Amino acid sequence: MDYQLALNWPDFIERYWQKRPVVLKRGFANFVDPISPDELAGLAMESEVDSRLVSHQEGKWQLSHGPFESYDHLGENDWSLLVQAVNQWHEPTAALMRPFRALPDWRVDDLMISFSVPGGGVGPHLDQYDVFIIQGTGRRRWRVGEKVPMKQHCPHPDLLQVDPFEAIIDEELEPGDILYIPPGFPHEGYSLENSMNYSVGFHAPNARELISGFADYVLQRELGSFRYSDPDIAPREHPADILPAELDKLRGMMLDLINEPANFSQWFGEFITQARHELDIAPPEPPYQPDEIYDALKQGDKLVRLGGLRVLRIGDEVFANGEKIDSPHRPALEALSSHIVLNGAHFGDALEDPSFLAMLAALVNSGYWFFED
């Protein structure tokens, strides 16, 4: 399915992105669900897939984590099934992510899909990330409040909610409508009938994640082994004192590691391309030989990127799933990062280089790219 998003991106970014929530009526005209409720329920039965059931019965919230063996115990009202990173397990749903590539790939997280019966929802809450919620089959009422400090509470140990709020948006969404919500705006949605919702989320790392990730990189590569030195050690009145200049020098030692461009770029490329959820990797059996890759591409076969695989570029360097892809063929590397579906023309003369073919075969044999059926 080729989803066409009716959105003026420059206007949207100027007026709404990380600023205000907005309903985009008919963002997708004639919207067709890429997955059925039964298929979604089947995915939630798989142990590798992250899923939740949330219900609200007799004033009590309940949440359980998959995999699920049966849904026979559920009634006809007041529950939702939520499945994370469906784009990594169900190829047709990955197409729903592509219209949002007007925003940087490195900020995109995953596609969460929910099926809800009448009254189903997860209660009033807020998120620390941007999200586009696409209405599929059915109707759902959404309320969004102003971004103000709100008290959070846990009606269930795994469910964080906020207190009731006054709505600045209160609308019923129909198939193809999109609700955009920036971080920090409280919201709640309740199904009016059996409905499907598709949430395209955008991840923003916090400082704790960045520092932790960079520290791991430094330790793995044994960087920063130089020690503090003070040949001109300053006298002090009290031996217990640590002087401001000494703190500055210690902080400078740490910042020097971060401020080294090559190290920082290498680390961030590896860090930001690591999958946040398990990938549906299925290496081909038997593995492809480089000449088989060459023949297939020359005959017009197409390579498709695995759903959820993060392929990003920093300068001339391309990273995929936590690793740098080494090759001198910059246009071919650019094609790997820019295109979801590739043909032989995208690689150009690089296909005539045995070393590039060997590298490409290794990527295909890792399950990162596969030939389109």
Tab-separated table of C-alpha atoms in Angstrom:
chain	number	residue	atom	x	y	z
A	1	MET	CA	0.000	0.000	0.000
A	2	ASP	CA	1.297	3.449	-0.959
A	3	TYR	CA	0.026	5.857	1.693
A	4	GLN	CA	-0.142	9.489	0.610
A	5	LEU	CA	-0.183	12.015	3.441
A	6	ALA	CA	-1.965	15.299	2.702
A	7	LEU	CA	0.172	17.626	4.791
A	8	ASN	CA	2.053	20.860	4.167
A	9	TRP	CA	5.185	19.924	6.095
A	10	PRO	CA	6.879	23.366	6.280
A	11	ASP	CA	3.651	24.916	7.571
A	12	PHE	CA	3.102	22.047	10.020
A	13	ILE	CA	6.637	22.287	11.439
A	14	GLU	CA	6.391	26.064	11.815
A	15	ARG	CA	2.994	26.026	13.532
A	16	TYR	CA	2.688	22.715	15.365
A	17	TRP	CA	5.811	20.510	15.614
A	18	GLN	CA	6.742	20.363	19.331
A	19	LYS	CA	4.486	23.382	19.870
A	20	ARG	CA	0.756	22.593	19.701
A	21	PRO	CA	-1.453	19.522	19.188
A	22	VAL	CA	-3.649	19.472	16.105
A	23	VAL	CA	-6.200	17.251	14.357
A	24	LEU	CA	-5.427	16.666	10.673
A	25	LYS	CA	-8.750	15.739	9.151
A	26	ARG	CA	-8.459	13.276	6.270
A	27	GLY	CA	-4.691	13.254	6.544
A	28	PHE	CA	-4.923	9.959	4.669
A	29	ALA	CA	-7.769	9.949	2.168
A	30	ASN	CA	-9.576	6.622	1.656
A	31	PHE	CA	-7.505	5.037	4.419
A	32	VAL	CA	-7.135	1.261	4.317
A	33	ASP	CA	-5.946	-0.643	7.389
A	34	PRO	CA	-2.641	-2.442	6.665
A	35	ILE	CA	-3.441	-5.111	9.281
A	36	SER	CA	-6.592	-6.745	10.632
A	37	PRO	CA	-7.571	-7.085	14.300
A	38	ASP	CA	-7.104	-10.857	14.025
A	39	GLU	CA	-3.578	-10.425	12.647
A	40	LEU	CA	-2.762	-7.999	15.446
A	41	ALA	CA	-4.094	-10.425	18.035
A	42	GLY	CA	-1.953	-13.152	16.480
A	43	LEU	CA	1.194	-11.038	16.775
A	44	ALA	CA	0.439	-10.454	20.462
A	45	MET	CA	0.633	-14.224	20.948
A	46	GLU	CA	4.297	-14.247	19.886
A	47	SER	CA	6.901	-14.154	22.670
A	48	GLU	CA	9.230	-11.816	20.737
A	49	VAL	CA	6.549	-9.143	20.348
A	50	ASP	CA	5.916	-6.511	23.033
A	51	SER	CA	2.172	-6.330	23.744
A	52	ARG	CA	-0.264	-5.256	26.468
A	53	LEU	CA	-3.926	-5.678	27.354
A	54	VAL	CA	-5.474	-2.773	29.242
A	55	SER	CA	-8.990	-2.921	30.666
A	56	HIS	CA	-11.167	-0.752	32.894
A	57	GLN	CA	-13.828	-2.775	34.655
A	58	GLU	CA	-15.958	-1.634	37.616
A	59	GLY	CA	-13.713	1.350	38.223
A	60	LYS	CA	-10.495	-0.698	38.332
A	61	TRP	CA	-7.670	-0.597	35.809
A	62	GLN	CA	-5.961	-3.830	34.835
A	63	LEU	CA	-2.903	-4.324	32.647
A	64	SER	CA	-1.282	-7.561	31.523
A	65	HIS	CA	1.700	-8.178	29.272
A	66	GLY	CA	1.851	-10.642	26.388
A	67	PRO	CA	2.377	-13.074	24.931
A	68	PHE	CA	-1.294	-13.996	25.223
A	69	GLU	CA	-2.692	-17.463	24.777
A	70	SER	CA	-6.373	-16.573	24.474
A	71	TYR	CA	-8.787	-13.636	24.385
A	72	ASP	CA	-11.884	-15.639	25.288
A	73	HIS	CA	-12.112	-14.072	28.746
A	74	LEU	CA	-12.583	-10.560	27.374
A	75	GLY	CA	-15.968	-8.912	27.158
A	76	GLU	CA	-17.399	-6.619	24.503
A	77	ASN	CA	-16.514	-3.332	26.200
A	78	ASP	CA	-13.740	-1.380	27.951
A	79	TRP	CA	-10.505	-3.031	26.850
A	80	SER	CA	-7.658	-2.394	24.429
A	81	LEU	CA	-4.907	-4.531	22.933
A	82	LEU	CA	-1.703	-2.601	22.232
A	83	VAL	CA	1.200	-4.020	20.230
A	84	GLN	CA	4.550	-2.231	19.974
A	85	ALA	CA	6.861	-1.992	16.945
A	86	VAL	CA	4.437	-3.746	14.614
A	87	ASN	CA	6.323	-2.298	11.640
A	88	GLN	CA	9.177	-4.667	12.573
A	89	TRP	CA	7.002	-7.782	12.420
A	90	HIS	CA	4.382	-7.101	9.769
A	91	GLU	CA	5.784	-5.759	6.511
A	92	PRO	CA	2.608	-4.049	5.149
A	93	THR	CA	2.401	-1.836	8.226
A	94	ALA	CA	5.921	-0.496	7.610
A	95	ALA	CA	4.509	1.407	4.620
A	96	LEU	CA	2.563	3.572	7.061
A	97	MET	CA	5.848	4.958	8.424
A	98	ARG	CA	7.191	6.171	5.086
A	99	PRO	CA	5.047	9.329	4.673
A	100	PHE	CA	6.616	10.648	7.881
A	101	ARG	CA	10.150	10.606	6.460
A	102	ALA	CA	9.751	14.353	5.920
A	103	LEU	CA	11.015	14.341	9.497
A	104	PRO	CA	14.532	12.972	10.214
A	105	ASP	CA	14.832	9.184	10.268
A	106	TRP	CA	16.951	9.285	13.434
A	107	ARG	CA	14.030	10.724	15.400
A	108	VAL	CA	11.542	8.040	14.347
A	109	ASP	CA	10.871	5.300	16.889
A	110	ASP	CA	8.261	2.736	15.894
A	111	LEU	CA	4.628	2.019	15.023
A	112	MET	CA	2.395	1.023	17.916
A	113	ILE	CA	-1.010	-0.361	16.924
A	114	SER	CA	-4.020	-0.750	19.161
A	115	PHE	CA	-7.355	-2.481	18.770
A	116	SER	CA	-10.063	-1.250	21.116
A	117	VAL	CA	-13.663	-2.238	21.749
A	118	PRO	CA	-16.261	0.389	22.781
A	119	GLY	CA	-15.011	2.221	25.865
A	120	GLY	CA	-11.491	0.879	25.418
A	121	GLY	CA	-8.543	3.140	26.247
A	122	VAL	CA	-5.595	3.525	28.591
A	123	GLY	CA	-6.890	6.529	30.516
A	124	PRO	CA	-5.611	10.129	30.691
A	125	HIS	CA	-1.838	10.275	30.393
A	126	LEU	CA	1.019	12.194	28.826
A	127	ASP	CA	4.044	11.143	26.809
A	128	GLN	CA	7.579	12.498	26.586
A	129	TYR	CA	7.731	12.040	22.821
A	130	ASP	CA	5.934	13.289	19.706
A	131	VAL	CA	3.256	11.041	18.274
A	132	PHE	CA	0.978	10.983	15.249
A	133	ILE	CA	-2.123	8.888	15.989
A	134	ILE	CA	-3.819	7.687	12.819
A	135	GLN	CA	-7.412	6.552	13.038
A	136	GLY	CA	-8.101	3.319	11.208
A	137	THR	CA	-11.333	1.360	11.158
A	138	GLY	CA	-13.975	2.657	13.558
A	139	ARG	CA	-14.350	5.891	15.514
A	140	ARG	CA	-12.548	7.102	18.605
A	141	ARG	CA	-13.027	10.188	20.749
A	142	TRP	CA	-9.862	12.024	21.697
A	143	ARG	CA	-9.373	14.743	24.280
A	144	VAL	CA	-6.117	16.718	24.604
A	145	GLY	CA	-5.318	19.199	27.358
A	146	GLU	CA	-2.979	22.145	27.697
A	147	LYS	CA	0.696	21.566	28.495
A	148	VAL	CA	0.802	22.445	32.182
A	149	PRO	CA	2.433	20.717	35.166
A	150	MET	CA	0.240	17.749	36.064
A	151	LYS	CA	0.268	15.258	38.910
A	152	GLN	CA	0.823	11.682	37.783
A	153	HIS	CA	-0.445	8.613	39.598
A	154	CYS	CA	-0.485	4.842	39.131
A	155	PRO	CA	-3.913	3.216	39.199
A	156	HIS	CA	-1.979	0.056	38.312
A	157	PRO	CA	1.788	-0.537	38.870
A	158	ASP	CA	2.388	-0.620	35.100
A	159	LEU	CA	0.013	2.205	34.174
A	160	LEU	CA	0.901	5.879	34.682
A	161	GLN	CA	-1.970	8.357	34.371
A	162	VAL	CA	-2.666	12.016	35.081
A	163	ASP	CA	-5.548	13.755	36.812
A	164	PRO	CA	-8.589	14.887	34.783
A	165	PHE	CA	-7.890	17.906	32.593
A	166	GLU	CA	-9.745	20.563	30.630
A	167	ALA	CA	-9.688	19.796	26.914
A	168	ILE	CA	-8.370	22.141	24.240
A	169	ILE	CA	-9.136	19.439	21.638
A	170	ASP	CA	-12.223	17.232	21.911
A	171	GLU	CA	-13.019	15.430	18.658
A	172	GLU	CA	-14.168	12.172	17.179
A	173	LEU	CA	-11.630	10.764	14.760
A	174	GLU	CA	-12.736	8.798	11.712
A	175	PRO	CA	-10.678	6.640	9.326
A	176	GLY	CA	-7.781	8.603	7.866
A	177	ASP	CA	-7.869	11.383	10.478
A	178	ILE	CA	-4.605	12.066	12.344
A	179	LEU	CA	-4.057	13.541	15.786
A	180	TYR	CA	-0.609	15.023	16.396
A	181	ILE	CA	0.428	15.434	20.044
A	182	PRO	CA	3.767	17.008	21.105
A	183	PRO	CA	5.511	15.914	24.302
A	184	GLY	CA	3.913	16.860	27.597
A	185	PHE	CA	0.312	17.450	26.464
A	186	PRO	CA	-2.122	15.259	28.462
A	187	HIS	CA	-4.521	13.222	26.364
A	188	GLU	CA	-6.989	10.360	26.481
A	189	GLY	CA	-8.825	8.391	23.821
A	190	TYR	CA	-11.843	6.122	24.111
A	191	SER	CA	-13.265	3.989	21.343
A	192	LEU	CA	-16.863	4.592	20.357
A	193	GLU	CA	-16.939	1.319	18.430
A	194	ASN	CA	-14.448	-1.407	17.532
A	195	SER	CA	-11.519	0.567	16.205
A	196	MET	CA	-7.896	0.445	15.113
A	197	ASN	CA	-5.334	3.136	15.900
A	198	TYR	CA	-1.803	3.537	14.553
A	199	SER	CA	0.686	5.579	16.596
A	200	VAL	CA	3.853	6.753	14.831
A	201	GLY	CA	6.174	7.683	17.691
A	202	PHE	CA	9.304	9.829	17.680
A	203	HIS	CA	12.056	9.103	20.191
A	204	ALA	CA	14.136	11.833	21.817
A	205	PRO	CA	17.045	10.541	23.917
A	206	ASN	CA	17.523	12.156	27.304
A	207	ALA	CA	20.862	13.221	28.757
A	208	ARG	CA	21.030	10.143	30.986
A	209	GLU	CA	20.752	7.811	27.966
A	210	LEU	CA	23.394	9.783	26.079
A	211	ILE	CA	25.904	9.833	28.924
A	212	SER	CA	25.373	6.147	29.674
A	213	GLY	CA	25.721	5.186	26.014
A	214	PHE	CA	28.862	7.249	25.509
A	215	ALA	CA	30.405	5.848	28.694
A	216	ASP	CA	29.846	2.311	27.386
A	217	TYR	CA	31.560	3.284	24.121
A	218	VAL	CA	34.554	4.739	25.979
A	219	LEU	CA	34.925	1.617	28.131
A	220	GLN	CA	34.587	-0.802	25.213
A	221	ARG	CA	37.316	0.973	23.257
A	222	GLU	CA	39.493	1.742	26.287
A	223	LEU	CA	39.502	5.447	25.474
A	224	GLY	CA	40.400	8.169	27.959
A	225	SER	CA	43.153	6.232	29.673
A	226	PHE	CA	45.204	9.376	30.282
A	227	ARG	CA	45.360	10.379	33.945
A	228	TYR	CA	44.974	13.637	35.759
A	229	SER	CA	48.265	15.437	36.345
A	230	ASP	CA	49.181	18.529	38.351
A	231	PRO	CA	52.898	19.407	38.040
A	232	ASP	CA	52.097	22.912	39.303
A	233	ILE	CA	49.915	21.784	42.173
A	234	ALA	CA	48.499	24.775	44.009
A	235	PRO	CA	48.853	25.267	47.770
A	236	ARG	CA	45.649	25.534	49.811
A	237	GLU	CA	44.730	26.583	53.298
A	238	HIS	CA	42.844	23.373	54.061
A	239	PRO	CA	44.179	20.007	52.755
A	240	ALA	CA	40.602	18.755	52.309
A	241	ASP	CA	39.786	21.433	49.718
A	242	ILE	CA	39.350	20.644	46.023
A	243	LEU	CA	40.003	23.910	44.190
A	244	PRO	CA	37.751	25.271	41.408
A	245	ALA	CA	40.621	25.116	38.921
A	246	GLU	CA	41.055	21.417	39.688
A	247	LEU	CA	37.363	20.756	39.105
A	248	ASP	CA	37.637	22.630	35.810
A	249	LYS	CA	40.569	20.473	34.742
A	250	LEU	CA	38.768	17.243	35.664
A	251	ARG	CA	35.659	18.327	33.794
A	252	GLY	CA	37.848	19.269	30.844
A	253	MET	CA	39.303	15.763	30.719
A	254	MET	CA	35.810	14.355	30.329
A	255	LEU	CA	34.671	16.987	27.830
A	256	ASP	CA	37.763	16.431	25.683
A	257	LEU	CA	36.535	12.903	24.997
A	258	ILE	CA	33.084	14.122	23.981
A	259	ASN	CA	34.448	17.026	21.955
A	260	GLU	CA	36.619	14.783	19.771
A	261	PRO	CA	34.505	14.796	16.560
A	262	ALA	CA	35.510	11.400	15.159
A	263	ASN	CA	34.842	9.550	18.403
A	264	PHE	CA	31.556	11.323	19.022
A	265	SER	CA	30.243	10.717	15.496
A	266	GLN	CA	31.286	7.064	15.539
A	267	TRP	CA	29.623	6.552	18.914
A	268	PHE	CA	26.408	8.347	18.014
A	269	GLY	CA	26.054	6.488	14.710
A	270	GLU	CA	26.348	3.172	16.525
A	271	PHE	CA	24.190	4.279	19.452
A	272	ILE	CA	21.274	5.788	17.545
A	273	THR	CA	20.946	2.948	15.008
A	274	GLN	CA	20.584	0.236	17.622
A	275	ALA	CA	17.080	-1.245	17.513
A	276	ARG	CA	14.937	-0.309	20.506
A	277	HIS	CA	12.788	-3.403	19.983
A	278	GLU	CA	13.707	-6.858	18.745
A	279	LEU	CA	13.965	-7.116	14.963
A	280	ASP	CA	12.344	-9.874	12.937
A	281	ILE	CA	15.663	-11.028	11.504
A	282	ALA	CA	15.521	-14.103	9.296
A	283	PRO	CA	18.895	-14.775	7.596
A	284	PRO	CA	18.456	-16.507	4.231
A	285	GLU	CA	19.174	-20.214	3.998
A	286	PRO	CA	21.375	-20.997	2.235
A	287	PRO	CA	23.317	-17.717	2.367
A	288	TYR	CA	23.685	-15.715	-0.828
A	289	GLN	CA	26.993	-15.657	-2.640
A	290	PRO	CA	28.148	-12.255	-3.926
A	291	ASP	CA	27.699	-13.294	-7.548
A	292	GLU	CA	24.090	-14.305	-6.805
A	293	ILE	CA	23.444	-10.831	-5.399
A	294	TYR	CA	24.974	-9.333	-8.540
A	295	ASP	CA	22.902	-11.485	-10.921
A	296	ALA	CA	19.653	-10.822	-9.057
A	297	LEU	CA	20.098	-7.043	-9.073
A	298	LYS	CA	21.171	-7.016	-12.722
A	299	GLN	CA	18.033	-9.005	-13.582
A	300	GLY	CA	15.840	-6.357	-11.974
A	301	ASP	CA	15.210	-7.884	-8.560
A	302	LYS	CA	14.746	-5.424	-5.692
A	303	LEU	CA	16.228	-5.368	-2.212
A	304	VAL	CA	13.923	-4.286	0.627
A	305	ARG	CA	15.123	-2.965	3.977
A	306	LEU	CA	13.978	-4.971	6.993
A	307	GLY	CA	11.153	-3.243	8.856
A	308	GLY	CA	12.469	-1.280	11.825
A	309	LEU	CA	16.114	-1.474	10.710
A	310	ARG	CA	17.699	1.885	11.479
A	311	VAL	CA	20.060	3.024	8.708
A	312	LEU	CA	21.468	6.516	9.214
A	313	ARG	CA	24.199	8.715	7.816
A	314	ILE	CA	26.620	11.082	9.558
A	315	GLY	CA	28.675	12.936	6.971
A	316	ASP	CA	29.926	10.236	4.600
A	317	GLU	CA	29.597	7.451	7.153
A	318	VAL	CA	26.578	5.120	7.151
A	319	PHE	CA	25.497	3.073	10.153
A	320	ALA	CA	22.993	0.208	10.414
A	321	ASN	CA	21.837	-1.542	13.567
A	322	GLY	CA	24.739	-0.333	15.681
A	323	GLU	CA	27.506	-0.916	13.141
A	324	LYS	CA	29.308	1.233	10.571
A	325	ILE	CA	29.075	0.038	6.980
A	326	ASP	CA	32.555	0.381	5.489
A	327	SER	CA	32.881	1.088	1.784
A	328	PRO	CA	34.543	3.756	-0.382
A	329	HIS	CA	31.459	3.811	-2.660
A	330	ARG	CA	29.739	6.847	-1.183
A	331	PRO	CA	26.799	7.052	-3.665
A	332	ALA	CA	25.970	3.390	-3.022
A	333	LEU	CA	26.117	3.935	0.748
A	334	GLU	CA	23.892	6.991	0.373
A	335	ALA	CA	21.394	4.832	-1.514
A	336	LEU	CA	21.382	2.264	1.303
A	337	SER	CA	20.519	4.967	3.810
A	338	SER	CA	18.032	6.916	1.682
A	339	HIS	CA	15.917	4.230	0.016
A	340	ILE	CA	13.728	1.560	1.558
A	341	VAL	CA	13.521	-0.382	-1.719
A	342	LEU	CA	16.658	-0.640	-3.871
A	343	ASN	CA	17.381	-1.833	-7.383
A	344	GLY	CA	20.620	-2.320	-9.261
A	345	ALA	CA	20.664	1.244	-10.590
A	346	HIS	CA	20.880	2.624	-7.059
A	347	PHE	CA	24.279	0.963	-6.600
A	348	GLY	CA	25.780	2.016	-9.944
A	349	ASP	CA	29.403	1.038	-10.551
A	350	ALA	CA	29.774	-0.258	-6.996
A	351	LEU	CA	28.275	-3.561	-8.172
A	352	GLU	CA	31.394	-4.116	-10.269
A	353	ASP	CA	33.589	-4.015	-7.147
A	354	PRO	CA	33.962	-7.491	-5.554
A	355	SER	CA	34.607	-5.957	-2.118
A	356	PHE	CA	31.339	-3.996	-2.246
A	357	LEU	CA	29.435	-7.078	-3.400
A	358	ALA	CA	30.911	-9.059	-0.528
A	359	MET	CA	29.820	-6.361	1.917
A	360	LEU	CA	26.323	-6.229	0.406
A	361	ALA	CA	26.049	-10.015	0.562
A	362	ALA	CA	27.002	-9.889	4.243
A	363	LEU	CA	24.193	-7.399	4.907
A	364	VAL	CA	21.659	-9.544	3.069
A	365	ASN	CA	22.882	-12.710	4.809
A	366	SER	CA	22.489	-10.920	8.146
A	367	GLY	CA	18.803	-10.478	7.312
A	368	TYR	CA	19.015	-6.670	7.167
A	369	TRP	CA	17.906	-6.528	3.531
A	370	PHE	CA	15.939	-9.129	1.607
A	371	PHE	CA	14.840	-9.647	-1.973
A	372	GLU	CA	11.286	-8.597	-2.728
A	373	ASP	CA	8.990	-11.518	-3.550
